[in-house]
Structures are given as C-alpha cells and as structure tokens.
C-alpha cells in the first residue's frame, strides 16, 4: 500500500491523533508508543463492540440454540411416545405446548414406565438450559477478560507517568516501571479506579480495604514508589546542579555517572544492574 502524507495524516486522525506533523529526524519527533495509540482507540470503540454483541451476536446465537433445542425436543418426544405423538401433532407448537402435549400423553397412560420417561424429558430440558447458560458465561468471561486488559494498560501508563516524575538514576523507564509494578503486585492488590482514573493500593489479603501508610494515612502509589526507589538507592540526592527536568529520561542520551558496582548489599541489585545496562 502506498500512501501520501495527506493520506497518512487523515488515517491517524481517524483513530484519534490530531495535529500530526511528519518530520524527517527522530530527534525532532515526539515519543511514539503504538500500543498506547491502538489501545486508546479500542477503548473508544468498546461501547460499539458491546452494543453489537448484545444486539446482534448474542440474540442470533441464542435463537440458533433455541431452534436446535426445539427440534431435539420434538424428535425425542416422538421417540419416547413410540411415534404415537406425530409430527402433525407438534408442528407449529412452542416448546411449552410440546411439553404439555407430552405431559397429557403420559397422564392418560400413567404406569411405572412413564416415570422413566418423565425423568428423561426433565434431563433433556435441563441439559439444553445448561448449554444456554454455558454460552452466556463464555461471552461474559471474554468481556471480563477484556476489562482486565484495559485496566492493566491504564495501570502501566499511570506508573510510567509517576516514574518519569521522580528524580531517578538510570535511563530505562520500562525497567523501572516493570520493577515497580512487580513490587506493588507482590505486596498489594492494585485496583484501577475508572471514575477517578487513578491507581488505588488495596490490602493483598483483603482487597476491600485500602493499604495504609500508617494508622491515619492511606498509602498512595507515589509514596510507595518514592520509598521503593529510595530502598534501591536510585533517587538522586544532589539536585543543586540540575535543572528541574534533568531527572526525566531522555531516550539514548548520556547515562548517569553514578556507579552501582560496589552496592552489592542493596535489595533488587539485579534490577539496578539491568537499569544501568550491565
């Protein structure tokens, strides 16, 4: 596919990117995250997917299952009645009417054998209902899984913004975010508040309760991150010779000169070594 610059800008605009400018040099370009752009676009389309599923896909599947159930029901009733109940007796009848016809048949010739027939028809009905319930659970499970994926994406994005706002040593924000996210998940239950669009830390064993910094203060993700990176010895302490934005990672720019080789007593030393490119 060959596209003009105008075509490309129009395409990007259709997925939510406005005021796009095409530059020739990487250093003139903004930071690019394709996954973030695609996930953001999918988030806006989620209501459309849900509406399409509820209005078109699920009704058709349920209708098809109901049709198969009705056909199986009539065939089994003819067999169980030894063909005394004929196709003409059941044609055009609803499932409830078909069952009533069979109930009348059993009632007029009730004996020990009809009890077994009742059990068989009840089992058949329950089996078909189980199929419908399983189909519903399957689609609800898929939707729930997609919600978790969206929440996980928002949590990682939130932690990325938080990490970039701290005066940290090292140049790989992905490693820092990964280490921070892993530590949070090991000690707490991270919950994405969709209304407030922020991360909440809950107790690991009791996710209904917020994590506490102390008796009177809730533990925030920022406070936890600051303490976490301080424990790793990664927080810059001398800021007198730096600009306010010097701590923000700059891609392939110069590395910090701080040496971690002799800090073997630090926790998560392997994480720090990874950040320093060792």
GROMACS .gro file of C-alpha atoms in nm:
model
  278
    1UNK     CA    1   0.000   0.000   0.000
    2UNK     CA    2   0.130   0.343  -0.096
    3UNK     CA    3   0.007   0.649   0.095
    4UNK     CA    4   0.063   1.018   0.056
    5UNK     CA    5   0.149   1.228   0.359
    6UNK     CA    6  -0.205   1.367   0.349
    7UNK     CA    7  -0.348   1.012   0.347
    8UNK     CA    8  -0.137   0.917   0.649
    9UNK     CA    9  -0.240   1.223   0.849
   10UNK     CA   10  -0.607   1.156   0.763
   11UNK     CA   11  -0.569   0.792   0.877
   12UNK     CA   12  -0.409   0.891   1.207
   13UNK     CA   13  -0.679   1.149   1.263
   14UNK     CA   14  -0.946   0.881   1.223
   15UNK     CA   15  -0.800   0.685   1.516
   16UNK     CA   16  -0.783   0.989   1.743
   17UNK     CA   17  -0.446   1.154   1.670
   18UNK     CA   18  -0.491   1.523   1.590
   19UNK     CA   19  -0.239   1.785   1.470
   20UNK     CA   20   0.003   1.522   1.335
   21UNK     CA   21   0.322   1.650   1.173
   22UNK     CA   22   0.560   1.430   0.975
   23UNK     CA   23   0.928   1.502   1.048
   24UNK     CA   24   1.241   1.350   0.895
   25UNK     CA   25   1.469   1.320   1.201
   26UNK     CA   26   1.398   1.104   1.510
   27UNK     CA   27   1.526   1.378   1.741
   28UNK     CA   28   1.252   1.612   1.614
   29UNK     CA   29   0.980   1.351   1.675
   30UNK     CA   30   0.773   1.303   1.989
   31UNK     CA   31   0.793   0.979   2.187
   32UNK     CA   32   0.592   0.714   1.997
   33UNK     CA   33   0.401   0.424   2.155
   34UNK     CA   34   0.198   0.227   1.901
   35UNK     CA   35   0.033   0.002   2.161
   36UNK     CA   36  -0.086   0.302   2.360
   37UNK     CA   37  -0.242   0.457   2.047
   38UNK     CA   38  -0.417   0.135   1.942
   39UNK     CA   39  -0.543   0.057   2.294
   40UNK     CA   40  -0.673   0.411   2.329
   41UNK     CA   41  -0.861   0.374   2.001
   42UNK     CA   42  -1.006   0.034   2.108
   43UNK     CA   43  -1.118   0.187   2.438
   44UNK     CA   44  -1.333   0.439   2.250
   45UNK     CA   45  -1.483   0.160   2.037
   46UNK     CA   46  -1.567  -0.068   2.330
   47UNK     CA   47  -1.928   0.063   2.366
   48UNK     CA   48  -1.981  -0.008   1.996
   49UNK     CA   49  -1.849  -0.364   2.033
   50UNK     CA   50  -2.073  -0.421   2.336
   51UNK     CA   51  -2.380  -0.286   2.158
   52UNK     CA   52  -2.308  -0.503   1.853
   53UNK     CA   53  -2.262  -0.810   2.073
   54UNK     CA   54  -2.583  -0.753   2.271
   55UNK     CA   55  -2.800  -0.652   1.976
   56UNK     CA   56  -2.674  -0.887   1.702
   57UNK     CA   57  -2.435  -1.165   1.803
   58UNK     CA   58  -2.588  -1.291   2.130
   59UNK     CA   59  -2.954  -1.288   2.010
   60UNK     CA   60  -2.859  -1.485   1.698
   61UNK     CA   61  -2.665  -1.741   1.899
   62UNK     CA   62  -2.947  -1.780   2.149
   63UNK     CA   63  -3.201  -1.806   1.866
   64UNK     CA   64  -2.994  -2.080   1.699
   65UNK     CA   65  -2.961  -2.272   2.029
   66UNK     CA   66  -3.334  -2.235   2.094
   67UNK     CA   67  -3.409  -2.369   1.745
   68UNK     CA   68  -3.187  -2.672   1.799
   69UNK     CA   69  -3.344  -2.733   2.137
   70UNK     CA   70  -3.697  -2.722   1.990
   71UNK     CA   71  -3.605  -2.967   1.714
   72UNK     CA   72  -3.436  -3.207   1.957
   73UNK     CA   73  -3.730  -3.181   2.194
   74UNK     CA   74  -3.985  -3.278   1.930
   75UNK     CA   75  -3.774  -3.566   1.795
   76UNK     CA   76  -3.721  -3.709   2.143
   77UNK     CA   77  -4.088  -3.680   2.232
   78UNK     CA   78  -4.184  -3.873   1.918
   79UNK     CA   79  -3.934  -4.146   2.010
   80UNK     CA   80  -4.041  -4.162   2.373
   81UNK     CA   81  -4.405  -4.194   2.272
   82UNK     CA   82  -4.321  -4.475   2.029
   83UNK     CA   83  -4.442  -4.246   1.747
   84UNK     CA   84  -4.789  -4.223   1.899
   85UNK     CA   85  -4.728  -3.847   1.902
   86UNK     CA   86  -4.679  -3.749   1.535
   87UNK     CA   87  -4.513  -3.459   1.354
   88UNK     CA   88  -4.855  -3.315   1.273
   89UNK     CA   89  -4.936  -3.302   1.647
   90UNK     CA   90  -4.625  -3.096   1.720
   91UNK     CA   91  -4.598  -2.877   1.408
   92UNK     CA   92  -4.607  -2.505   1.484
   93UNK     CA   93  -4.618  -2.560   1.861
   94UNK     CA   94  -4.400  -2.374   2.111
   95UNK     CA   95  -4.170  -2.569   2.343
   96UNK     CA   96  -4.416  -2.521   2.628
   97UNK     CA   97  -4.705  -2.652   2.416
   98UNK     CA   98  -4.497  -2.951   2.304
   99UNK     CA   99  -4.416  -3.038   2.664
  100UNK     CA  100  -4.783  -3.007   2.757
  101UNK     CA  101  -4.878  -3.247   2.477
  102UNK     CA  102  -4.628  -3.497   2.611
  103UNK     CA  103  -4.745  -3.445   2.967
  104UNK     CA  104  -5.104  -3.520   2.856
  105UNK     CA  105  -4.980  -3.833   2.679
  106UNK     CA  106  -4.807  -3.954   2.997
  107UNK     CA  107  -5.103  -3.875   3.215
  108UNK     CA  108  -5.354  -4.073   3.012
  109UNK     CA  109  -5.144  -4.389   3.033
  110UNK     CA  110  -4.964  -4.350   3.360
  111UNK     CA  111  -4.764  -4.651   3.482
  112UNK     CA  112  -4.413  -4.728   3.608
  113UNK     CA  113  -4.262  -4.689   3.262
  114UNK     CA  114  -4.386  -4.329   3.229
  115UNK     CA  115  -4.188  -4.226   3.534
  116UNK     CA  116  -3.869  -4.305   3.346
  117UNK     CA  117  -3.997  -4.101   3.051
  118UNK     CA  118  -4.059  -3.805   3.279
  119UNK     CA  119  -3.704  -3.830   3.408
  120UNK     CA  120  -3.564  -3.841   3.056
  121UNK     CA  121  -3.758  -3.536   2.938
  122UNK     CA  122  -3.659  -3.341   3.250
  123UNK     CA  123  -3.293  -3.432   3.195
  124UNK     CA  124  -3.318  -3.322   2.832
  125UNK     CA  125  -3.468  -2.986   2.930
  126UNK     CA  126  -3.205  -2.924   3.198
  127UNK     CA  127  -2.926  -3.020   2.958
  128UNK     CA  128  -3.039  -2.767   2.697
  129UNK     CA  129  -3.068  -2.496   2.962
  130UNK     CA  130  -2.714  -2.578   3.071
  131UNK     CA  131  -2.592  -2.521   2.714
  132UNK     CA  132  -2.754  -2.176   2.707
  133UNK     CA  133  -2.609  -2.085   3.048
  134UNK     CA  134  -2.262  -2.202   2.941
  135UNK     CA  135  -2.281  -1.990   2.626
  136UNK     CA  136  -2.373  -1.683   2.830
  137UNK     CA  137  -2.090  -1.744   3.080
  138UNK     CA  138  -1.842  -1.786   2.794
  139UNK     CA  139  -1.919  -1.442   2.648
  140UNK     CA  140  -1.934  -1.275   2.991
  141UNK     CA  141  -1.592  -1.426   3.069
  142UNK     CA  142  -1.444  -1.286   2.749
  143UNK     CA  143  -1.581  -0.940   2.824
  144UNK     CA  144  -1.445  -0.957   3.180
  145UNK     CA  145  -1.103  -1.056   3.047
  146UNK     CA  146  -1.102  -0.759   2.811
  147UNK     CA  147  -1.188  -0.526   3.102
  148UNK     CA  148  -0.884  -0.659   3.292
  149UNK     CA  149  -0.662  -0.595   2.991
  150UNK     CA  150  -0.779  -0.234   2.969
  151UNK     CA  151  -0.725  -0.184   3.345
  152UNK     CA  152  -0.373  -0.332   3.323
  153UNK     CA  153  -0.290  -0.096   3.037
  154UNK     CA  154  -0.412   0.206   3.238
  155UNK     CA  155  -0.212   0.096   3.545
  156UNK     CA  156   0.113   0.065   3.346
  157UNK     CA  157   0.053   0.405   3.183
  158UNK     CA  158  -0.016   0.560   3.525
  159UNK     CA  159   0.304   0.412   3.672
  160UNK     CA  160   0.501   0.530   3.369
  161UNK     CA  161   0.388   0.889   3.430
  162UNK     CA  162   0.465   0.853   3.800
  163UNK     CA  163   0.817   0.716   3.738
  164UNK     CA  164   0.900   0.991   3.486
  165UNK     CA  165   0.806   1.247   3.751
  166UNK     CA  166   1.061   1.121   4.004
  167UNK     CA  167   1.432   1.223   4.010
  168UNK     CA  168   1.571   0.876   3.945
  169UNK     CA  169   1.906   0.740   3.831
  170UNK     CA  170   1.919   0.519   3.524
  171UNK     CA  171   1.781   0.564   3.174
  172UNK     CA  172   1.537   0.281   3.104
  173UNK     CA  173   1.187   0.377   3.222
  174UNK     CA  174   1.044   0.042   3.111
  175UNK     CA  175   1.268  -0.146   3.357
  176UNK     CA  176   1.174   0.092   3.638
  177UNK     CA  177   0.803   0.064   3.566
  178UNK     CA  178   0.828  -0.316   3.544
  179UNK     CA  179   1.014  -0.342   3.875
  180UNK     CA  180   0.771  -0.105   4.048
  181UNK     CA  181   0.464  -0.285   3.910
  182UNK     CA  182   0.602  -0.624   4.016
  183UNK     CA  183   0.673  -0.499   4.370
  184UNK     CA  184   0.323  -0.349   4.402
  185UNK     CA  185   0.156  -0.671   4.280
  186UNK     CA  186   0.365  -0.877   4.525
  187UNK     CA  187   0.262  -0.671   4.827
  188UNK     CA  188  -0.079  -0.523   4.743
  189UNK     CA  189  -0.386  -0.560   4.525
  190UNK     CA  190  -0.363  -0.280   4.264
  191UNK     CA  191  -0.708  -0.154   4.156
  192UNK     CA  192  -0.771   0.090   3.869
  193UNK     CA  193  -1.043   0.341   3.965
  194UNK     CA  194  -1.215   0.404   3.630
  195UNK     CA  195  -1.415   0.703   3.753
  196UNK     CA  196  -1.120   0.887   3.911
  197UNK     CA  197  -0.873   0.748   3.653
  198UNK     CA  198  -0.615   0.670   3.917
  199UNK     CA  199  -0.445   0.369   4.079
  200UNK     CA  200  -0.551   0.256   4.427
  201UNK     CA  201  -0.348   0.025   4.651
  202UNK     CA  202  -0.558  -0.230   4.844
  203UNK     CA  203  -0.455  -0.489   5.103
  204UNK     CA  204  -0.329  -0.813   4.950
  205UNK     CA  205  -0.542  -1.041   5.169
  206UNK     CA  206  -0.843  -0.808   5.185
  207UNK     CA  207  -0.886  -0.608   4.861
  208UNK     CA  208  -1.189  -0.430   5.008
  209UNK     CA  209  -0.957  -0.236   5.243
  210UNK     CA  210  -0.719   0.040   5.131
  211UNK     CA  211  -0.349  -0.006   5.214
  212UNK     CA  212  -0.230   0.217   5.500
  213UNK     CA  213   0.099   0.407   5.524
  214UNK     CA  214   0.029   0.443   5.897
  215UNK     CA  215  -0.271   0.443   6.126
  216UNK     CA  216  -0.411   0.771   5.993
  217UNK     CA  217  -0.279   0.788   5.635
  218UNK     CA  218  -0.358   0.591   5.319
  219UNK     CA  219  -0.065   0.462   5.116
  220UNK     CA  220  -0.052   0.629   4.774
  221UNK     CA  221   0.127   0.486   4.468
  222UNK     CA  222   0.359   0.791   4.463
  223UNK     CA  223   0.467   0.744   4.825
  224UNK     CA  224   0.523   0.373   4.767
  225UNK     CA  225   0.728   0.445   4.451
  226UNK     CA  226   0.945   0.702   4.630
  227UNK     CA  227   1.019   0.460   4.917
  228UNK     CA  228   1.073   0.172   4.675
  229UNK     CA  229   1.334   0.353   4.466
  230UNK     CA  230   1.499   0.500   4.776
  231UNK     CA  231   1.545   0.144   4.901
  232UNK     CA  232   1.719   0.063   4.572
  233UNK     CA  233   1.946   0.367   4.606
  234UNK     CA  234   1.812   0.510   4.280
  235UNK     CA  235   1.684   0.852   4.396
  236UNK     CA  236   1.908   1.147   4.316
  237UNK     CA  237   2.006   1.330   4.633
  238UNK     CA  238   2.211   1.623   4.496
  239UNK     CA  239   1.986   1.832   4.272
  240UNK     CA  240   2.179   2.161   4.311
  241UNK     CA  241   2.346   2.137   3.971
  242UNK     CA  242   2.048   2.006   3.778
  243UNK     CA  243   1.757   2.167   3.601
  244UNK     CA  244   1.404   2.083   3.714
  245UNK     CA  245   1.360   1.841   3.423
  246UNK     CA  246   1.702   1.674   3.427
  247UNK     CA  247   1.569   1.364   3.602
  248UNK     CA  248   1.333   1.282   3.316
  249UNK     CA  249   1.471   1.002   3.095
  250UNK     CA  250   1.595   1.114   2.753
  251UNK     CA  251   1.598   0.801   2.536
  252UNK     CA  252   1.951   0.730   2.412
  253UNK     CA  253   2.108   1.034   2.582
  254UNK     CA  254   2.404   1.029   2.821
  255UNK     CA  255   2.384   0.790   3.117
  256UNK     CA  256   2.421   0.894   3.480
  257UNK     CA  257   2.774   0.861   3.607
  258UNK     CA  258   2.670   0.714   3.943
  259UNK     CA  259   2.843   0.377   3.990
  260UNK     CA  260   2.646   0.086   4.141
  261UNK     CA  261   2.927  -0.172   4.116
  262UNK     CA  262   3.004  -0.163   4.488
  263UNK     CA  263   2.638  -0.159   4.601
  264UNK     CA  264   2.605  -0.537   4.628
  265UNK     CA  265   2.425  -0.501   4.961
  266UNK     CA  266   2.128  -0.325   4.800
  267UNK     CA  267   1.795  -0.510   4.760
  268UNK     CA  268   1.696  -0.581   4.400
  269UNK     CA  269   2.061  -0.537   4.294
  270UNK     CA  270   1.991  -0.728   3.973
  271UNK     CA  271   1.718  -0.480   3.880
  272UNK     CA  272   1.957  -0.188   3.932
  273UNK     CA  273   2.225  -0.363   3.726
  274UNK     CA  274   1.970  -0.405   3.446
  275UNK     CA  275   1.881  -0.037   3.457
  276UNK     CA  276   2.247   0.066   3.435
  277UNK     CA  277   2.293  -0.158   3.130
  278UNK     CA  278   2.524  -0.407   3.295
   0.00000   0.00000   0.00000
